[in-house]
Short mmCIF file of C-alpha atoms in Angstrom, two decimals:
data_model
loop_
_atom_site.label_atom_id
_atom_site.label_comp_id
_atom_site.label_asym_id
_atom_site.label_seq_id
_atom_site.Cartn_x
_atom_site.Cartn_y
_atom_site.Cartn_z
CA MET Y 298 33.50 14.79 -34.95
CA ARG Y 299 30.98 12.24 -33.84
CA GLU Y 300 31.21 10.80 -30.36
CA SER Y 301 31.81 7.31 -31.67
CA GLU Y 302 34.58 8.57 -33.93
CA ALA Y 303 36.27 10.21 -30.98
CA ARG Y 304 35.97 6.99 -29.02
CA VAL Y 305 37.54 4.98 -31.85
CA ARG Y 306 40.49 7.35 -32.10
CA GLU Y 307 40.94 7.11 -28.36
CA MET Y 308 40.96 3.34 -28.61
CA LEU Y 309 43.56 3.42 -31.36
CA ALA Y 310 45.74 5.69 -29.26
CA GLU Y 311 45.43 3.37 -26.26
CA SER Y 312 46.51 0.49 -28.48
CA ASP Y 313 49.51 2.36 -29.90
CA ILE Y 314 48.05 2.27 -33.39
CA ASP Y 315 48.56 5.28 -35.62
CA ALA Y 316 45.11 6.63 -36.46
CA ARG Y 317 46.36 8.16 -39.73
CA GLU Y 318 47.22 4.71 -41.00
CA ALA Y 319 43.85 3.38 -39.89
CA GLU Y 320 41.59 6.09 -41.19
CA PRO Y 321 39.33 3.68 -43.07
CA LEU Y 322 38.95 1.67 -39.87
CA VAL Y 323 37.92 4.77 -37.97
CA GLU Y 324 35.25 5.53 -40.51
CA ARG Y 325 34.00 1.98 -40.52
CA LEU Y 326 33.78 1.61 -36.78
CA SER Y 327 32.13 4.98 -36.44
CA GLU Y 328 29.24 3.56 -38.37
CA LEU Y 329 28.39 1.48 -35.34
CA ASP Y 330 26.80 4.59 -33.96
CA ARG Y 331 23.92 4.02 -36.30
CA LEU Y 332 22.93 1.07 -34.21
CA VAL Y 333 22.01 3.47 -31.47
CA ASP Y 334 18.54 4.70 -32.19
CA GLU Y 335 18.34 8.11 -30.65
CA THR Y 336 14.59 8.02 -30.47
CA VAL Y 337 13.96 6.40 -27.14
CA ARG Y 338 11.70 3.44 -27.36
CA GLU Y 339 8.81 3.35 -24.94
CA PRO Y 340 9.34 0.75 -22.22
CA GLY Y 341 7.17 -2.31 -21.99
CA PRO Y 342 4.20 -2.35 -19.62
CA GLU Y 343 6.02 -4.05 -16.76
CA LEU Y 344 9.01 -1.77 -16.97
CA ALA Y 345 6.76 1.25 -17.33
CA ALA Y 346 4.92 0.23 -14.18
CA LEU Y 347 8.22 -0.19 -12.38
CA ILE Y 348 9.46 3.19 -13.49
CA ALA Y 349 6.18 4.79 -12.55
CA GLY Y 350 6.58 3.35 -9.09
CA LEU Y 351 3.42 1.30 -9.32
CA VAL Y 352 5.33 -1.83 -8.60
CA THR Y 353 7.37 -1.99 -5.47
CA SER Y 354 10.87 -3.25 -5.70
CA ALA Y 355 9.84 -6.20 -3.56
CA ALA Y 356 7.72 -7.47 -6.40
CA VAL Y 357 10.72 -7.39 -8.68
CA THR Y 358 13.18 -8.82 -6.20
CA PRO Y 359 15.75 -11.01 -7.82
CA PHE Y 360 14.96 -14.66 -8.19
CA ARG Y 361 17.67 -15.66 -5.73
CA ARG Y 362 16.11 -13.68 -2.91
CA ARG Y 363 12.66 -15.02 -3.58
CA HIS Y 364 14.08 -18.49 -3.90
CA ALA Y 365 15.92 -18.12 -0.61
CA ARG Y 366 12.76 -16.96 1.11
CA VAL Y 367 10.84 -19.91 -0.24
CA LEU Y 368 13.55 -22.27 0.96
CA VAL Y 369 13.58 -20.77 4.42
CA ALA Y 370 9.81 -20.94 4.63
CA ALA Y 371 9.84 -24.55 3.48
CA ALA Y 372 12.51 -25.45 6.01
CA VAL Y 373 10.53 -23.82 8.81
CA ALA Y 374 7.36 -25.59 7.71
CA PHE Y 375 9.03 -28.98 7.51
CA GLY Y 376 10.71 -28.44 10.84
CA THR Y 377 7.45 -27.49 12.49
CA VAL Y 378 5.63 -30.46 11.04
CA GLY Y 379 8.45 -32.78 11.99
CA VAL Y 380 8.75 -31.60 15.58
CA GLY Y 381 4.97 -31.51 15.92
CA GLY Y 382 4.69 -35.00 14.52
CA ILE Y 383 7.29 -36.35 16.91
CA ALA Y 384 5.61 -34.66 19.83
CA ALA Y 385 2.25 -36.00 18.71
CA ALA Y 386 3.62 -39.51 18.32
CA ALA Y 387 5.02 -39.27 21.83
CA ASN Y 388 1.62 -38.03 22.99
CA GLU Y 389 3.12 -34.96 24.53
CA LEU Y 390 1.11 -32.25 22.85
CA PRO Y 391 -1.49 -30.31 24.80
CA PRO Y 392 -4.71 -32.33 25.02
CA GLY Y 393 -6.56 -30.19 22.48
CA ALA Y 394 -3.81 -30.28 19.91
CA GLN Y 395 -3.20 -33.96 20.56
CA ARG Y 396 -6.86 -34.67 19.94
CA VAL Y 397 -6.84 -32.75 16.67
CA VAL Y 398 -3.73 -34.55 15.47
CA ALA Y 399 -5.13 -37.90 16.50
CA ASP Y 400 -8.35 -37.23 14.62
CA PHE Y 401 -6.41 -36.12 11.58
CA SER Y 402 -4.26 -39.23 11.65
CA LEU Y 403 -7.31 -41.42 11.98
CA ARG Y 404 -8.94 -39.87 8.95
CA TYR Y 405 -6.14 -39.15 6.54
CA LEU Y 406 -2.95 -40.90 7.56
CA PRO Y 407 -1.97 -44.53 7.14
CA PHE Y 408 -1.02 -44.67 10.78
CA THR Y 409 -2.71 -43.46 13.90
CA ILE Y 410 -1.45 -41.15 16.57
CA PRO Y 411 -2.73 -41.75 20.07
CA GLY Y 412 -5.19 -39.29 21.49
CA PRO Y 413 -4.97 -37.62 24.87
CA GLU Y 414 -7.16 -40.37 26.32
CA ALA Y 415 -4.32 -42.81 25.93
CA ARG Y 416 -2.17 -40.52 27.97
CA GLU Y 417 -4.78 -40.45 30.71
CA ASP Y 418 -4.89 -44.20 30.74
CA GLU Y 419 -1.19 -44.30 31.18
CA VAL Y 420 -1.43 -41.85 33.99
CA ASP Y 421 -4.05 -43.96 35.71
CA LEU Y 422 -1.88 -46.99 35.52
CA ASP Y 423 1.00 -45.10 36.95
CA ALA Y 424 -1.19 -43.73 39.67
CA THR Y 425 -2.32 -47.16 40.72
CA ASP Y 426 1.09 -48.68 40.57
CA PRO Y 427 2.95 -46.41 42.88
CA THR Y 428 0.54 -46.62 45.73
CA PRO Y 429 0.76 -50.33 46.15
CA SER Y 430 4.47 -50.57 45.74
CA PRO Y 431 5.38 -48.32 48.62
CA ALA Y 432 2.82 -49.98 50.75
CA VAL Y 433 4.30 -53.30 50.03
CA SER Y 434 7.76 -52.14 50.75
CA GLU Y 435 6.79 -50.43 53.92
CA GLU Y 436 4.79 -53.18 55.26
CA GLY Y 437 7.09 -55.83 54.11
CA GLN Y 438 4.07 -57.88 53.25
CA ALA Y 439 5.04 -58.29 49.70
CA ARG Y 440 7.72 -60.74 50.52
CA PRO Y 441 5.43 -63.08 52.28
CA VAL Y 442 3.08 -62.91 49.33
CA GLU Y 443 5.66 -64.18 46.89
CA PRO Y 444 6.49 -67.38 48.60
CA ALA Y 445 2.87 -68.14 49.26
CA GLU Y 446 1.78 -68.65 45.67
CA THR Y 447 3.66 -67.48 42.70
CA PRO Y 448 1.42 -67.59 39.65
CA GLU Y 449 -2.04 -66.27 39.47
CA ALA Y 450 -4.18 -65.51 42.36
CA SER Y 451 -2.75 -62.39 43.73
CA PRO Y 452 -5.75 -61.82 45.90
CA MET Y 453 -5.16 -65.14 47.41
CA GLN Y 454 -1.68 -64.16 48.27
CA ARG Y 455 -2.58 -61.06 50.10
CA PRO Y 456 -4.31 -62.73 52.87
CA GLN Y 457 -1.41 -65.07 53.22
CA ALA Y 458 1.05 -62.30 53.25
CA PRO Y 459 -0.44 -60.64 56.23
CA ALA Y 460 -0.54 -63.96 57.89
CA GLN Y 461 3.23 -64.17 57.63
CA THR Y 462 3.69 -60.69 58.93
CA PRO Y 463 4.20 -60.34 62.60
CA GLY Y 464 1.32 -60.96 64.79
CA THR Y 465 0.83 -57.37 65.74
CA VAL Y 466 -2.36 -57.22 63.77
CA PRO Y 467 -4.47 -59.88 65.23
CA GLU Y 468 -7.00 -57.41 66.52
CA LYS Y 469 -8.41 -56.57 63.10
CA ALA Y 470 -8.12 -60.03 61.75
CA PRO Y 471 -10.97 -61.56 63.58
CA SER Y 472 -13.49 -58.99 62.53
CA PRO Y 473 -13.54 -59.48 58.73
CA PRO Y 474 -15.63 -62.51 57.99
CA PRO Y 475 -18.94 -61.01 56.77
CA ALA Y 476 -17.74 -57.98 54.87
CA PRO Y 477 -17.75 -58.93 51.13
CA ALA Y 478 -20.94 -57.11 50.09
CA PRO Y 479 -19.68 -53.51 50.50
CA VAL Y 480 -16.56 -54.36 48.58
CA GLU Y 481 -18.37 -54.59 45.29
CA PRO Y 482 -19.12 -50.90 44.80
CA GLN Y 483 -15.41 -50.19 44.50
CA PRO Y 484 -14.25 -51.67 41.25
CA ALA Y 485 -10.52 -51.21 41.09
CA PRO Y 486 -9.38 -51.33 44.67
CA THR Y 487 -11.57 -54.28 45.45
CA PRO Y 488 -8.77 -56.23 46.93
CA THR Y 489 -8.29 -53.54 49.47
CA ALA Y 490 -11.95 -53.33 50.16
CA PRO Y 491 -12.30 -56.62 51.84
CA THR Y 492 -9.66 -55.73 54.33
CA ASP Y 493 -11.31 -52.43 55.00
CA GLU Y 494 -14.63 -53.92 55.49
CA ALA Y 495 -13.17 -56.49 57.61
CA THR Y 496 -11.76 -53.80 59.75
CA GLU Y 497 -15.06 -52.03 59.81
CA GLY Y 498 -16.77 -55.01 61.09
CA GLY Y 499 -14.09 -55.99 63.51
CA ALA Y 500 -12.45 -52.84 64.77
CA PRO Y 501 -13.96 -49.66 63.43
CA VAL Y 502 -12.51 -47.52 66.13
CA GLU Y 503 -8.91 -48.21 65.30
CA GLY Y 504 -9.38 -47.68 61.59
CA SER Y 505 -10.96 -44.30 62.06
CA ASP Y 506 -7.99 -43.07 63.95
CA THR Y 507 -5.29 -43.85 61.51
CA SER Y 508 -6.55 -43.39 58.02
CA ALA Y 509 -9.12 -40.67 58.21
CA GLY Y 510 -7.21 -38.31 55.98
CA GLU Y 511 -6.15 -40.62 53.20
CA GLU Y 512 -9.22 -41.71 51.38
CA PRO Y 513 -12.62 -40.23 50.83
CA GLU Y 514 -14.35 -43.03 52.61
CA PRO Y 515 -13.59 -43.00 56.25
CA THR Y 516 -14.35 -46.66 56.56
CA THR Y 517 -11.64 -47.73 54.20
CA SER Y 518 -9.23 -45.19 55.49
CA PRO Y 519 -7.94 -47.02 58.46
CA ASP Y 520 -6.63 -49.75 56.29
CA ALA Y 521 -5.44 -47.46 53.56
CA GLU Y 522 -1.95 -48.56 54.25
CA ALA Y 523 -2.89 -52.12 54.30
CA ALA Y 524 -5.16 -51.74 51.32
CA PRO Y 525 -2.46 -51.16 48.77
CA THR Y 526 -0.81 -54.39 49.56
CA PRO Y 527 -3.64 -56.47 48.27
CA SER Y 528 -4.29 -54.18 45.33
CA GLU Y 529 -0.76 -54.35 44.04
CA PRO Y 530 -0.59 -57.96 43.01
CA SER Y 531 -3.98 -57.92 41.38
CA SER Y 532 -3.54 -55.05 39.00
CA SER Y 533 -7.04 -55.29 37.57
CA PRO Y 534 -9.28 -56.91 40.00
CA SER Y 535 -12.96 -57.23 39.37
CA PRO Y 536 -15.76 -57.53 41.83
CA GLY Y 537 -15.47 -61.21 41.43
CA ASP Y 538 -11.91 -61.02 42.46
CA SER Y 539 -12.80 -59.18 45.53
CA GLU Y 540 -15.07 -61.97 46.46
CA VAL Y 541 -12.25 -64.34 45.96
CA ASN Y 542 -10.18 -62.24 48.23
CA THR Y 543 -12.70 -62.45 50.88
CA ARG Y 544 -12.50 -66.18 50.98
CA PRO Y 545 -9.06 -66.25 52.41
CA TRP Y 546 -10.32 -63.76 54.85
CA ASP Y 547 -12.89 -66.21 55.83
CA GLY Y 548 -10.16 -68.63 56.46
CA GLY Y 549 -9.08 -66.29 59.16
CA GLU Y 550 -5.39 -66.65 58.61
CA SER Y 551 -4.83 -63.97 56.10
CA GLY Y 552 -7.30 -61.48 57.40
CA VAL Y 553 -5.44 -60.97 60.54
CA PRO Y 554 -2.13 -59.68 59.32
CA SER Y 555 -3.22 -57.04 56.85
CA PRO Y 556 -4.46 -54.48 59.32
CA SER Y 557 -1.50 -54.97 61.53
CA PRO Y 558 1.06 -53.03 59.50
CA SER Y 559 -1.07 -49.94 59.22
CA PRO Y 560 -0.84 -48.75 62.78
CA MET M 157 27.72 11.56 -25.01
CA ALA M 158 27.47 10.72 -21.34
CA GLY M 159 24.64 12.92 -20.27
CA LEU M 160 24.04 10.86 -17.19
CA GLU M 161 25.09 12.68 -14.06
CA ASP M 162 25.89 11.46 -10.61
CA ALA M 163 23.09 13.51 -9.13
CA VAL M 164 20.56 11.86 -11.40
CA VAL M 165 21.76 8.41 -10.43
CA ALA M 166 21.67 9.35 -6.77
CA ALA M 167 18.13 10.66 -7.10
CA ALA M 168 17.09 7.53 -8.95
CA GLY M 169 18.53 5.49 -6.11
CA ARG M 170 16.29 7.40 -3.72
CA GLY M 171 13.28 6.43 -5.81
CA ASP M 172 12.82 9.69 -7.68
CA GLN M 173 10.60 8.74 -10.61
CA VAL M 174 11.79 11.59 -12.82
CA ALA M 175 15.41 10.59 -12.27
CA VAL M 176 14.64 6.97 -13.08
CA GLU M 177 13.00 8.04 -16.32
CA GLU M 178 15.96 10.22 -17.20
CA LEU M 179 18.33 7.36 -16.50
CA TYR M 180 16.30 5.08 -18.72
CA ARG M 181 16.16 7.60 -21.57
CA ASP M 182 19.87 8.14 -21.40
CA LEU M 183 20.98 4.53 -21.33
CA ALA M 184 18.24 2.55 -23.05
CA PRO M 185 19.19 3.48 -26.64
CA ARG M 186 22.78 2.35 -26.11
CA VAL M 187 21.74 -0.84 -24.38
CA LEU M 188 19.37 -1.58 -27.23
CA GLY M 189 22.10 -0.82 -29.78
CA TYR M 190 24.54 -3.09 -27.98
CA LEU M 191 22.05 -5.94 -27.85
CA ARG M 192 21.23 -5.48 -31.51
CA ALA M 193 24.90 -5.52 -32.42
CA ARG M 194 25.30 -8.74 -30.45
CA GLY M 195 22.47 -10.19 -32.55
CA VAL M 196 20.20 -11.24 -29.69
CA GLU M 197 16.83 -12.59 -30.62
CA ASP M 198 14.64 -10.01 -28.93
CA PRO M 199 16.69 -6.89 -28.23
CA GLU M 200 13.71 -4.79 -27.14
CA GLY M 201 12.49 -7.38 -24.67
CA LEU M 202 15.97 -7.90 -23.30
CA THR M 203 16.43 -4.16 -22.90
CA ASP M 204 13.36 -4.09 -20.70
CA GLU M 205 14.70 -7.02 -18.72
CA VAL M 206 17.98 -5.24 -18.19
CA PHE M 207 16.32 -2.19 -16.69
CA MET M 208 13.92 -4.26 -14.65
CA THR M 209 16.96 -5.87 -13.11
CA VAL M 210 18.87 -2.65 -12.62
CA ILE M 211 16.22 -0.28 -11.29
CA PRO M 212 15.48 -2.19 -8.06
CA ARG M 213 19.23 -2.24 -7.36
CA LEU M 214 19.82 1.47 -7.81
CA ALA M 215 19.49 2.09 -4.09
CA GLU M 216 22.51 -0.11 -3.42
CA LEU M 217 24.53 1.33 -6.29
CA ARG M 218 27.96 2.85 -5.67
CA GLY M 219 30.11 4.84 -8.08
CA GLY M 220 27.68 7.40 -9.42
CA ALA M 221 27.03 7.62 -13.14
CA ALA M 222 30.07 5.56 -14.07
CA GLY M 223 29.05 2.81 -11.69
CA CYS M 224 25.53 2.88 -13.02
CA ARG M 225 26.71 2.59 -16.60
CA THR M 226 28.96 -0.31 -15.67
CA LEU M 227 26.12 -2.07 -13.89
CA VAL M 228 23.69 -1.58 -16.76
CA PHE M 229 26.07 -2.93 -19.36
CA SER M 230 27.16 -5.76 -17.10
CA VAL M 231 23.58 -6.93 -17.00
CA ALA M 232 23.14 -6.34 -20.72
CA HIS M 233 26.28 -8.28 -21.54
CA ALA M 234 25.22 -11.16 -19.32
CA ARG M 235 21.82 -11.26 -21.00
CA ALA M 236 23.42 -11.24 -24.43
CA VAL M 237 25.72 -14.10 -23.50
CA ASP M 238 22.81 -16.07 -22.07
CA ASP M 239 20.84 -15.52 -25.26
CA LEU M 240 23.75 -16.63 -27.40
CA ARG M 241 24.29 -19.78 -25.33
CA ARG M 242 20.61 -20.62 -25.39
CA ARG M 243 20.52 -20.38 -29.13
CA THR M 244 23.68 -22.39 -29.68
CA ARG M 245 22.44 -25.11 -27.35
CA GLY M 246 19.67 -26.13 -29.71
CA PRO M 247 18.02 -25.18 -32.96
CA HIS M 248 15.73 -22.20 -32.80
CA LEU M 249 12.34 -22.81 -34.35
CA SER M 250 10.18 -19.92 -35.34
CA VAL M 251 7.15 -19.33 -37.48
CA TYR M 252 7.91 -18.32 -41.05
CA GLU M 253 6.98 -14.74 -41.77
CA GLN M 254 7.26 -13.63 -45.35
CA GLU M 255 7.80 -9.99 -44.53
CA LEU M 256 10.84 -10.94 -42.49
CA ASP M 257 12.41 -13.16 -45.16
CA PRO M 258 15.70 -11.46 -46.17
CA ARG M 259 15.50 -13.09 -49.59
CA LEU M 260 12.40 -11.06 -50.32
CA VAL M 261 12.98 -7.89 -48.36
CA ASP M 262 15.74 -6.35 -46.33
CA SER M 263 15.86 -7.83 -42.88
CA ALA M 264 14.44 -5.75 -40.08
CA GLU M 265 17.87 -5.65 -38.55
CA THR M 266 19.37 -4.24 -41.71
CA VAL M 267 16.68 -1.61 -41.89
CA VAL M 268 17.10 -0.66 -38.26
CA MET M 269 20.86 -0.68 -38.49
CA GLY M 270 20.71 1.96 -41.13
CA GLY M 271 21.55 0.03 -44.17
CA VAL M 272 24.44 -1.58 -45.81
CA ALA M 273 27.14 0.42 -44.05
CA THR M 274 26.13 -0.88 -40.70
CA GLU M 275 25.80 -4.35 -42.08
CA ARG M 276 29.38 -4.18 -43.30
CA VAL M 277 30.56 -3.25 -39.81
CA GLY M 278 28.68 -6.19 -38.47
CA GLN M 279 30.30 -8.52 -40.96
CA LEU M 280 33.68 -7.12 -40.09
CA LEU M 281 33.16 -7.59 -36.39
CA ASP M 282 32.02 -11.14 -36.98
CA GLU M 283 35.58 -11.91 -37.97
CA LEU M 284 36.74 -11.18 -34.46
CA GLY M 285 36.78 -13.46 -31.51
CA GLU M 286 33.96 -13.27 -29.01
CA GLU M 287 35.83 -11.31 -26.39
CA GLN M 288 37.51 -8.95 -28.81
CA ARG M 289 34.12 -8.18 -30.31
CA ALA M 290 32.60 -7.60 -26.90
CA VAL M 291 35.36 -5.19 -25.91
CA ILE M 292 35.04 -3.09 -29.05
CA MET M 293 31.25 -3.00 -28.91
CA LEU M 294 31.16 -2.11 -25.26
CA ARG M 295 33.66 0.65 -25.73
CA ILE M 296 31.95 2.21 -28.78
CA LEU M 297 28.27 1.43 -28.24
CA GLY M 298 28.31 1.47 -24.46
CA ASP M 299 30.65 4.44 -24.32
CA LEU M 300 32.60 2.71 -21.59
CA SER M 301 36.15 3.38 -20.52
CA LEU M 302 38.77 0.65 -20.30
CA GLU M 303 38.16 0.31 -16.58
CA GLN M 304 34.41 0.11 -16.98
CA THR M 305 34.77 -2.46 -19.74
CA ALA M 306 37.06 -4.50 -17.55
CA GLY M 307 34.41 -4.34 -14.83
CA VAL M 308 31.70 -5.53 -17.18
CA LEU M 309 33.72 -8.44 -18.49
CA GLY M 310 35.24 -9.33 -15.16
CA ARG M 311 38.76 -8.97 -16.46
CA SER M 312 41.75 -6.84 -15.62
CA VAL M 313 42.31 -3.56 -17.39
CA GLY M 314 45.50 -4.87 -18.96
CA SER M 315 43.70 -7.88 -20.32
CA VAL M 316 40.98 -5.74 -21.82
CA LYS M 317 43.55 -3.40 -23.31
CA GLN M 318 45.28 -6.34 -24.92
CA LEU M 319 42.03 -7.70 -26.32
CA GLN M 320 41.22 -4.27 -27.71
CA ARG M 321 44.61 -3.91 -29.37
CA ARG M 322 44.47 -7.32 -31.00
CA GLY M 323 40.94 -6.71 -32.18
CA LEU M 324 41.78 -3.37 -33.76
CA LEU M 325 44.87 -4.79 -35.48
CA ARG M 326 42.79 -7.63 -36.82
CA LEU M 327 40.15 -5.25 -38.15
CA ARG M 328 42.77 -3.07 -39.80
CA ALA M 329 44.26 -6.10 -41.48
CA LEU M 330 40.85 -7.17 -42.72
CA MET M 331 40.19 -3.74 -44.15
CA ASP M 332 43.56 -3.70 -45.85
CA ASP M 333 42.64 -6.99 -47.47
CA GLU M 334 39.31 -5.54 -48.59
CA GLY M 335 41.11 -2.58 -50.14
CA ARG M 336 43.49 -4.78 -52.04
CA ILE M 337 40.69 -6.94 -53.36
CA SER M 338 38.52 -4.08 -54.42
#
């Protein structure tokens, strides 16, 4: 009895069909066995390589797994680019990386990402701002400045402000008149300079005592406290401004008060 | 018929090349016969695809030889169904080859199937519904038990048994009709 014939009889028995009544059916279905070619066909090249172990199973991993890996990799890549882009836009990457991203954006992107230089600029501004503000608050000179003249000439105000401050300072005030020349070398803090110089000329001894540690130049140091007050209103003073500042000094009124708060 | 042993399947799962070859030689002819009986377009190519799908999964296989046979025919059945759906979705265009024209010569399938007798079985099975045909082919050509067939088709054993019974009764009725006519 052929194997297929035995299987057909088994199937008939499972189905409660009498095999004797279905003998022709058994013969007919047993012919299906001819579909099975006993001579084993040689596998194709890919399957042969797989069987021979030349191809690792990883290379034949199901499509779903490969697809999942690609999706995960894409998600990681997009996430990295997104986070990096946000960080770059906020100018918070390390300077080197920020520079590279900024260059890339300049060349290839329709928008530009700021370079690390922009960050430095911001830092400078911040650095300049804080110094004057505390000085103003401490000295209380800022208040007098406001009423003096609201709009433009901040340098002009400074001298006035000290004038309003208590008369403790009068010692330094008289000295200032000639000083403007040395002020020029210092670009940004020019407003402060005049006061310093004024102090130098008038009362060098006092200045040396107080401010020696604050600034690199010992001359300006004594008035370091007073210096911020003038610098604050004029955020970006130029040498010309400094000259302007000196004029009020010349007037004598304003020059007096500024040194006073420092001691 | 079932020369495949649990030890061979286990060795194949461990990557033993000889065991993998033995597994292929044991099951490939039946898979090819099943795919031919289902009338797929490229039975040889699909047989290769079936084993390329199965071999990498042998390491995770449970159930020994019976489990392996179930897995192999599950994949083969799925491929056959996919092929059938693909062909019914749209017309199949192929280059005309005179040597394959059944009006001039016997079709390759007829030759391979062993002649008219096999062709008659095929015609008889064509009278059955899709699932009844699948059950009978899997049981005879795949040499699968009721449980294994149920596993391949994703049905309960009772459901498969019922499909088998109805299919056999239908075939017997058809043959009775043939006898009366002839």
